[in-house]
Amino acid sequence: MSRRSRAQGDRSNDTESAERSVAVPDREGLGRSRGGVTTKIHLVADSRCRPIARVTTAGQRHDSVDFTPVMADISIVRSCGGTPRTRPDRVLADKAYSTRKIRDALRRRGIKATIPEPSNQVAGRKSRGSKGGRPPKSDKQIYKARNTVGRAINRLRGYRAVATRYDKREFVYKGTIDVASIGIWLR
């Protein structure tokens, strides 16, 4: 066992407790980030900055981990009736979502992607030479519209309860986000 300083609330001294421990689900959705204890809102927004789908996670989780649950949450009711639409025409995302897994998932669903490559991925692809593959296509003019997600989050944070997150439980905070989203859609 490594020698490290023990913090308040650290593991028990009971050596048999690890065998009996049961994973407790995270009900608060809080996590440590640079700014302290935070919660992230992963959001899909339409071109008018209205929230369509959202997932909340702990603040330290990487954005790309929750891409699939956010995309699965999309459901747009059609005006002419029928089944709701679950596939957008195009995905505009920042460099955090530039992974092969995400690009392959979008390609399988027939969704166009405009996601720029981070510099470390470009360097890694170039260092492999001809085996590095072709660079992903990213249109800079289309990418300029990506700020709609940031503007949608700012509209959500215009509601004080969303911005401050005084709710202890995650499901209550999700309800607060839903109420704020309804207010945005009714404007």
PDB file of C-alpha atoms in Angstrom:
ATOM      1  CA  MET A   1       0.000   0.000   0.000  1.00  0.00           C
ATOM      2  CA  SER A   2       1.375   3.403  -0.924  1.00  0.00           C
ATOM      3  CA  ARG A   3       2.037   5.982   1.749  1.00  0.00           C
ATOM      4  CA  ARG A   4      -0.046   9.025   1.097  1.00  0.00           C
ATOM      5  CA  SER A   5      -1.718  11.557   3.304  1.00  0.00           C
ATOM      6  CA  ARG A   6      -5.207  10.622   4.312  1.00  0.00           C
ATOM      7  CA  ALA A   7      -7.938  13.157   3.777  1.00  0.00           C
ATOM      8  CA  GLN A   8     -11.126  13.447   5.762  1.00  0.00           C
ATOM      9  CA  GLY A   9     -13.628  10.995   4.345  1.00  0.00           C
ATOM     10  CA  ASP A  10     -10.912   8.788   2.847  1.00  0.00           C
ATOM     11  CA  ARG A  11     -11.130   4.999   2.686  1.00  0.00           C
ATOM     12  CA  SER A  12     -11.795   2.938   5.784  1.00  0.00           C
ATOM     13  CA  ASN A  13      -9.083   1.097   7.706  1.00  0.00           C
ATOM     14  CA  ASP A  14     -11.213  -2.041   7.534  1.00  0.00           C
ATOM     15  CA  THR A  15      -9.443  -4.301   5.019  1.00  0.00           C
ATOM     16  CA  GLU A  16     -12.522  -6.444   4.400  1.00  0.00           C
ATOM     17  CA  SER A  17     -14.799  -3.520   3.516  1.00  0.00           C
ATOM     18  CA  ALA A  18     -13.583  -3.479  -0.111  1.00  0.00           C
ATOM     19  CA  GLU A  19     -15.134  -6.909  -0.619  1.00  0.00           C
ATOM     20  CA  ARG A  20     -18.504  -5.754   0.726  1.00  0.00           C
ATOM     21  CA  SER A  21     -18.641  -2.329  -0.924  1.00  0.00           C
ATOM     22  CA  VAL A  22     -21.405  -1.631  -3.399  1.00  0.00           C
ATOM     23  CA  ALA A  23     -21.137   1.112  -5.995  1.00  0.00           C
ATOM     24  CA  VAL A  24     -23.325   4.052  -5.037  1.00  0.00           C
ATOM     25  CA  PRO A  25     -24.828   5.954  -7.971  1.00  0.00           C
ATOM     26  CA  ASP A  26     -23.847   9.603  -8.247  1.00  0.00           C
ATOM     27  CA  ARG A  27     -27.040  11.437  -7.290  1.00  0.00           C
ATOM     28  CA  GLU A  28     -25.582  14.910  -7.039  1.00  0.00           C
ATOM     29  CA  GLY A  29     -23.814  15.187 -10.413  1.00  0.00           C
ATOM     30  CA  LEU A  30     -21.150  17.357  -8.819  1.00  0.00           C
ATOM     31  CA  GLY A  31     -17.472  17.174  -9.625  1.00  0.00           C
ATOM     32  CA  ARG A  32     -14.268  19.039  -9.027  1.00  0.00           C
ATOM     33  CA  SER A  33     -12.989  21.320 -11.737  1.00  0.00           C
ATOM     34  CA  ARG A  34     -10.601  24.262 -11.858  1.00  0.00           C
ATOM     35  CA  GLY A  35     -13.215  26.614 -10.463  1.00  0.00           C
ATOM     36  CA  GLY A  36     -14.258  24.329  -7.611  1.00  0.00           C
ATOM     37  CA  VAL A  37     -17.313  22.100  -7.397  1.00  0.00           C
ATOM     38  CA  THR A  38     -19.196  22.288 -10.697  1.00  0.00           C
ATOM     39  CA  THR A  39     -21.700  20.611 -12.998  1.00  0.00           C
ATOM     40  CA  LYS A  40     -21.454  20.588 -16.794  1.00  0.00           C
ATOM     41  CA  ILE A  41     -24.430  20.928 -19.093  1.00  0.00           C
ATOM     42  CA  HIS A  42     -23.911  19.111 -22.404  1.00  0.00           C
ATOM     43  CA  LEU A  43     -26.362  20.625 -24.837  1.00  0.00           C
ATOM     44  CA  VAL A  44     -27.795  20.287 -28.334  1.00  0.00           C
ATOM     45  CA  ALA A  45     -29.332  23.495 -29.650  1.00  0.00           C
ATOM     46  CA  ASP A  46     -31.077  24.455 -32.862  1.00  0.00           C
ATOM     47  CA  SER A  47     -30.080  27.371 -35.087  1.00  0.00           C
ATOM     48  CA  ARG A  48     -32.268  29.750 -33.028  1.00  0.00           C
ATOM     49  CA  CYS A  49     -30.320  28.934 -29.798  1.00  0.00           C
ATOM     50  CA  ARG A  50     -33.144  26.899 -28.289  1.00  0.00           C
ATOM     51  CA  PRO A  51     -32.158  23.818 -26.253  1.00  0.00           C
ATOM     52  CA  ILE A  52     -33.244  20.523 -27.824  1.00  0.00           C
ATOM     53  CA  ALA A  53     -31.465  17.915 -25.719  1.00  0.00           C
ATOM     54  CA  ARG A  54     -29.278  18.065 -22.631  1.00  0.00           C
ATOM     55  CA  VAL A  55     -27.285  15.869 -20.282  1.00  0.00           C
ATOM     56  CA  THR A  56     -25.698  16.998 -17.011  1.00  0.00           C
ATOM     57  CA  THR A  57     -22.483  15.521 -15.648  1.00  0.00           C
ATOM     58  CA  ALA A  58     -19.873  16.186 -13.012  1.00  0.00           C
ATOM     59  CA  GLY A  59     -17.593  19.117 -13.827  1.00  0.00           C
ATOM     60  CA  GLN A  60     -14.378  17.149 -14.311  1.00  0.00           C
ATOM     61  CA  ARG A  61     -15.768  14.767 -16.982  1.00  0.00           C
ATOM     62  CA  HIS A  62     -14.534  15.237 -20.525  1.00  0.00           C
ATOM     63  CA  ASP A  63     -17.041  16.538 -23.052  1.00  0.00           C
ATOM     64  CA  SER A  64     -16.644  13.739 -25.590  1.00  0.00           C
ATOM     65  CA  VAL A  65     -17.669  11.047 -23.069  1.00  0.00           C
ATOM     66  CA  ASP A  66     -21.264  12.264 -23.085  1.00  0.00           C
ATOM     67  CA  PHE A  67     -21.662  12.879 -26.801  1.00  0.00           C
ATOM     68  CA  THR A  68     -23.627   9.670 -27.414  1.00  0.00           C
ATOM     69  CA  PRO A  69     -26.183  10.204 -24.585  1.00  0.00           C
ATOM     70  CA  VAL A  70     -26.825  13.777 -25.749  1.00  0.00           C
ATOM     71  CA  MET A  71     -27.347  12.662 -29.352  1.00  0.00           C
ATOM     72  CA  ALA A  72     -29.659   9.849 -28.181  1.00  0.00           C
ATOM     73  CA  ASP A  73     -31.760  12.433 -26.294  1.00  0.00           C
ATOM     74  CA  ILE A  74     -32.674  14.351 -29.476  1.00  0.00           C
ATOM     75  CA  SER A  75     -36.375  14.189 -30.303  1.00  0.00           C
ATOM     76  CA  ILE A  76     -37.935  16.852 -32.522  1.00  0.00           C
ATOM     77  CA  VAL A  77     -41.678  16.664 -33.143  1.00  0.00           C
ATOM     78  CA  ARG A  78     -42.590  17.045 -36.816  1.00  0.00           C
ATOM     79  CA  SER A  79     -45.240  19.618 -37.727  1.00  0.00           C
ATOM     80  CA  CYS A  80     -46.955  17.198 -40.119  1.00  0.00           C
ATOM     81  CA  GLY A  81     -47.132  14.405 -37.539  1.00  0.00           C
ATOM     82  CA  GLY A  82     -45.412  11.061 -37.615  1.00  0.00           C
ATOM     83  CA  THR A  83     -42.443   9.845 -35.635  1.00  0.00           C
ATOM     84  CA  PRO A  84     -40.206  12.475 -34.042  1.00  0.00           C
ATOM     85  CA  ARG A  85     -36.973  13.345 -35.796  1.00  0.00           C
ATOM     86  CA  THR A  86     -33.888  11.998 -34.008  1.00  0.00           C
ATOM     87  CA  ARG A  87     -31.141  12.819 -36.496  1.00  0.00           C
ATOM     88  CA  PRO A  88     -29.885  16.353 -37.193  1.00  0.00           C
ATOM     89  CA  ASP A  89     -28.649  17.387 -40.646  1.00  0.00           C
ATOM     90  CA  ARG A  90     -25.263  18.534 -39.360  1.00  0.00           C
ATOM     91  CA  VAL A  91     -23.290  18.573 -36.113  1.00  0.00           C
ATOM     92  CA  LEU A  92     -21.139  21.587 -35.291  1.00  0.00           C
ATOM     93  CA  ALA A  93     -18.813  20.848 -32.391  1.00  0.00           C
ATOM     94  CA  ASP A  94     -15.568  22.142 -30.935  1.00  0.00           C
ATOM     95  CA  LYS A  95     -12.206  20.390 -30.842  1.00  0.00           C
ATOM     96  CA  ALA A  96     -13.083  18.423 -27.695  1.00  0.00           C
ATOM     97  CA  TYR A  97     -15.375  16.240 -29.835  1.00  0.00           C
ATOM     98  CA  SER A  98     -12.749  15.469 -32.485  1.00  0.00           C
ATOM     99  CA  THR A  99     -12.345  11.741 -31.910  1.00  0.00           C
ATOM    100  CA  ARG A 100     -12.483   8.861 -34.336  1.00  0.00           C
ATOM    101  CA  LYS A 101     -15.254   7.216 -32.310  1.00  0.00           C
ATOM    102  CA  ILE A 102     -17.517  10.267 -32.596  1.00  0.00           C
ATOM    103  CA  ARG A 103     -16.769  10.816 -36.281  1.00  0.00           C
ATOM    104  CA  ASP A 104     -17.501   7.139 -37.043  1.00  0.00           C
ATOM    105  CA  ALA A 105     -20.773   7.254 -35.094  1.00  0.00           C
ATOM    106  CA  LEU A 106     -21.890  10.339 -37.024  1.00  0.00           C
ATOM    107  CA  ARG A 107     -20.858   8.797 -40.346  1.00  0.00           C
ATOM    108  CA  ARG A 108     -22.842   5.607 -39.573  1.00  0.00           C
ATOM    109  CA  ARG A 109     -25.955   7.686 -38.894  1.00  0.00           C
ATOM    110  CA  GLY A 110     -25.459   9.776 -42.041  1.00  0.00           C
ATOM    111  CA  ILE A 111     -24.885  13.033 -40.163  1.00  0.00           C
ATOM    112  CA  LYS A 112     -22.487  15.608 -41.588  1.00  0.00           C
ATOM    113  CA  ALA A 113     -19.863  16.783 -39.100  1.00  0.00           C
ATOM    114  CA  THR A 114     -18.007  20.072 -38.867  1.00  0.00           C
ATOM    115  CA  ILE A 115     -15.461  19.465 -36.142  1.00  0.00           C
ATOM    116  CA  PRO A 116     -11.968  20.979 -36.383  1.00  0.00           C
ATOM    117  CA  GLU A 117      -8.936  18.857 -35.554  1.00  0.00           C
ATOM    118  CA  PRO A 118      -6.761  19.800 -32.566  1.00  0.00           C
ATOM    119  CA  SER A 119      -3.116  20.519 -33.318  1.00  0.00           C
ATOM    120  CA  ASN A 120      -1.878  17.389 -31.516  1.00  0.00           C
ATOM    121  CA  GLN A 121      -4.081  15.180 -33.741  1.00  0.00           C
ATOM    122  CA  VAL A 122      -2.826  16.959 -36.854  1.00  0.00           C
ATOM    123  CA  ALA A 123       0.789  16.435 -35.777  1.00  0.00           C
ATOM    124  CA  GLY A 124       0.143  12.772 -34.949  1.00  0.00           C
ATOM    125  CA  ARG A 125      -1.518  12.147 -38.315  1.00  0.00           C
ATOM    126  CA  LYS A 126       1.317  13.837 -40.194  1.00  0.00           C
ATOM    127  CA  SER A 127       3.977  11.907 -38.261  1.00  0.00           C
ATOM    128  CA  ARG A 128       2.462   8.624 -39.484  1.00  0.00           C
ATOM    129  CA  GLY A 129       2.911   9.781 -43.079  1.00  0.00           C
ATOM    130  CA  SER A 130       0.733   8.049 -45.674  1.00  0.00           C
ATOM    131  CA  LYS A 131      -0.629   5.689 -42.968  1.00  0.00           C
ATOM    132  CA  GLY A 132      -2.039   8.670 -41.071  1.00  0.00           C
ATOM    133  CA  GLY A 133      -4.997   8.926 -43.399  1.00  0.00           C
ATOM    134  CA  ARG A 134      -6.782  11.821 -44.958  1.00  0.00           C
ATOM    135  CA  PRO A 135      -7.568  14.849 -42.767  1.00  0.00           C
ATOM    136  CA  PRO A 136     -11.241  15.207 -41.823  1.00  0.00           C
ATOM    137  CA  LYS A 137     -13.125  17.832 -43.769  1.00  0.00           C
ATOM    138  CA  SER A 138     -13.998  20.952 -41.759  1.00  0.00           C
ATOM    139  CA  ASP A 139     -15.610  24.003 -43.373  1.00  0.00           C
ATOM    140  CA  LYS A 140     -14.584  27.222 -41.598  1.00  0.00           C
ATOM    141  CA  GLN A 141     -17.605  29.177 -42.851  1.00  0.00           C
ATOM    142  CA  ILE A 142     -20.055  26.619 -41.480  1.00  0.00           C
ATOM    143  CA  TYR A 143     -18.056  26.332 -38.241  1.00  0.00           C
ATOM    144  CA  LYS A 144     -18.697  30.014 -37.505  1.00  0.00           C
ATOM    145  CA  ALA A 145     -22.292  29.086 -36.620  1.00  0.00           C
ATOM    146  CA  ARG A 146     -21.091  26.860 -33.736  1.00  0.00           C
ATOM    147  CA  ASN A 147     -21.540  29.714 -31.301  1.00  0.00           C
ATOM    148  CA  THR A 148     -25.268  28.886 -31.155  1.00  0.00           C
ATOM    149  CA  VAL A 149     -24.583  26.305 -28.426  1.00  0.00           C
ATOM    150  CA  GLY A 150     -22.667  28.853 -26.358  1.00  0.00           C
ATOM    151  CA  ARG A 151     -25.462  31.364 -26.821  1.00  0.00           C
ATOM    152  CA  ALA A 152     -28.060  28.736 -25.832  1.00  0.00           C
ATOM    153  CA  ILE A 153     -26.139  27.987 -22.620  1.00  0.00           C
ATOM    154  CA  ASN A 154     -25.935  31.724 -21.899  1.00  0.00           C
ATOM    155  CA  ARG A 155     -29.708  31.973 -22.355  1.00  0.00           C
ATOM    156  CA  LEU A 156     -30.138  29.096 -19.895  1.00  0.00           C
ATOM    157  CA  ARG A 157     -27.814  30.757 -17.429  1.00  0.00           C
ATOM    158  CA  GLY A 158     -29.951  33.868 -17.667  1.00  0.00           C
ATOM    159  CA  TYR A 159     -32.167  31.949 -15.269  1.00  0.00           C
ATOM    160  CA  ARG A 160     -30.585  32.391 -11.867  1.00  0.00           C
ATOM    161  CA  ALA A 161     -31.459  28.899 -10.633  1.00  0.00           C
ATOM    162  CA  VAL A 162     -29.552  27.348 -13.561  1.00  0.00           C
ATOM    163  CA  ALA A 163     -26.556  29.655 -13.195  1.00  0.00           C
ATOM    164  CA  THR A 164     -26.084  29.182  -9.458  1.00  0.00           C
ATOM    165  CA  ARG A 165     -27.194  25.530  -9.071  1.00  0.00           C
ATOM    166  CA  TYR A 166     -28.337  25.516  -5.477  1.00  0.00           C
ATOM    167  CA  ASP A 167     -30.162  22.219  -6.063  1.00  0.00           C
ATOM    168  CA  LYS A 168     -28.551  19.356  -4.198  1.00  0.00           C
ATOM    169  CA  ARG A 169     -29.811  16.460  -6.295  1.00  0.00           C
ATOM    170  CA  GLU A 170     -29.086  16.121  -9.981  1.00  0.00           C
ATOM    171  CA  PHE A 171     -32.658  15.228 -10.968  1.00  0.00           C
ATOM    172  CA  VAL A 172     -33.911  18.464  -9.368  1.00  0.00           C
ATOM    173  CA  TYR A 173     -31.276  20.457 -11.279  1.00  0.00           C
ATOM    174  CA  LYS A 174     -32.308  18.740 -14.522  1.00  0.00           C
ATOM    175  CA  GLY A 175     -35.892  19.803 -13.803  1.00  0.00           C
ATOM    176  CA  THR A 176     -34.681  23.371 -13.282  1.00  0.00           C
ATOM    177  CA  ILE A 177     -32.933  23.252 -16.670  1.00  0.00           C
ATOM    178  CA  ASP A 178     -36.108  21.867 -18.256  1.00  0.00           C
ATOM    179  CA  VAL A 179     -38.213  24.707 -16.824  1.00  0.00           C
ATOM    180  CA  ALA A 180     -35.684  27.254 -18.118  1.00  0.00           C
ATOM    181  CA  SER A 181     -35.701  25.531 -21.535  1.00  0.00           C
ATOM    182  CA  ILE A 182     -39.487  25.748 -21.668  1.00  0.00           C
ATOM    183  CA  GLY A 183     -39.239  29.469 -20.890  1.00  0.00           C
ATOM    184  CA  ILE A 184     -36.761  29.914 -23.753  1.00  0.00           C
ATOM    185  CA  TRP A 185     -39.006  27.999 -26.181  1.00  0.00           C
ATOM    186  CA  LEU A 186     -42.054  30.098 -25.194  1.00  0.00           C
ATOM    187  CA  ARG A 187     -40.366  33.462 -25.874  1.00  0.00           C
TER     188      ARG A 187
END
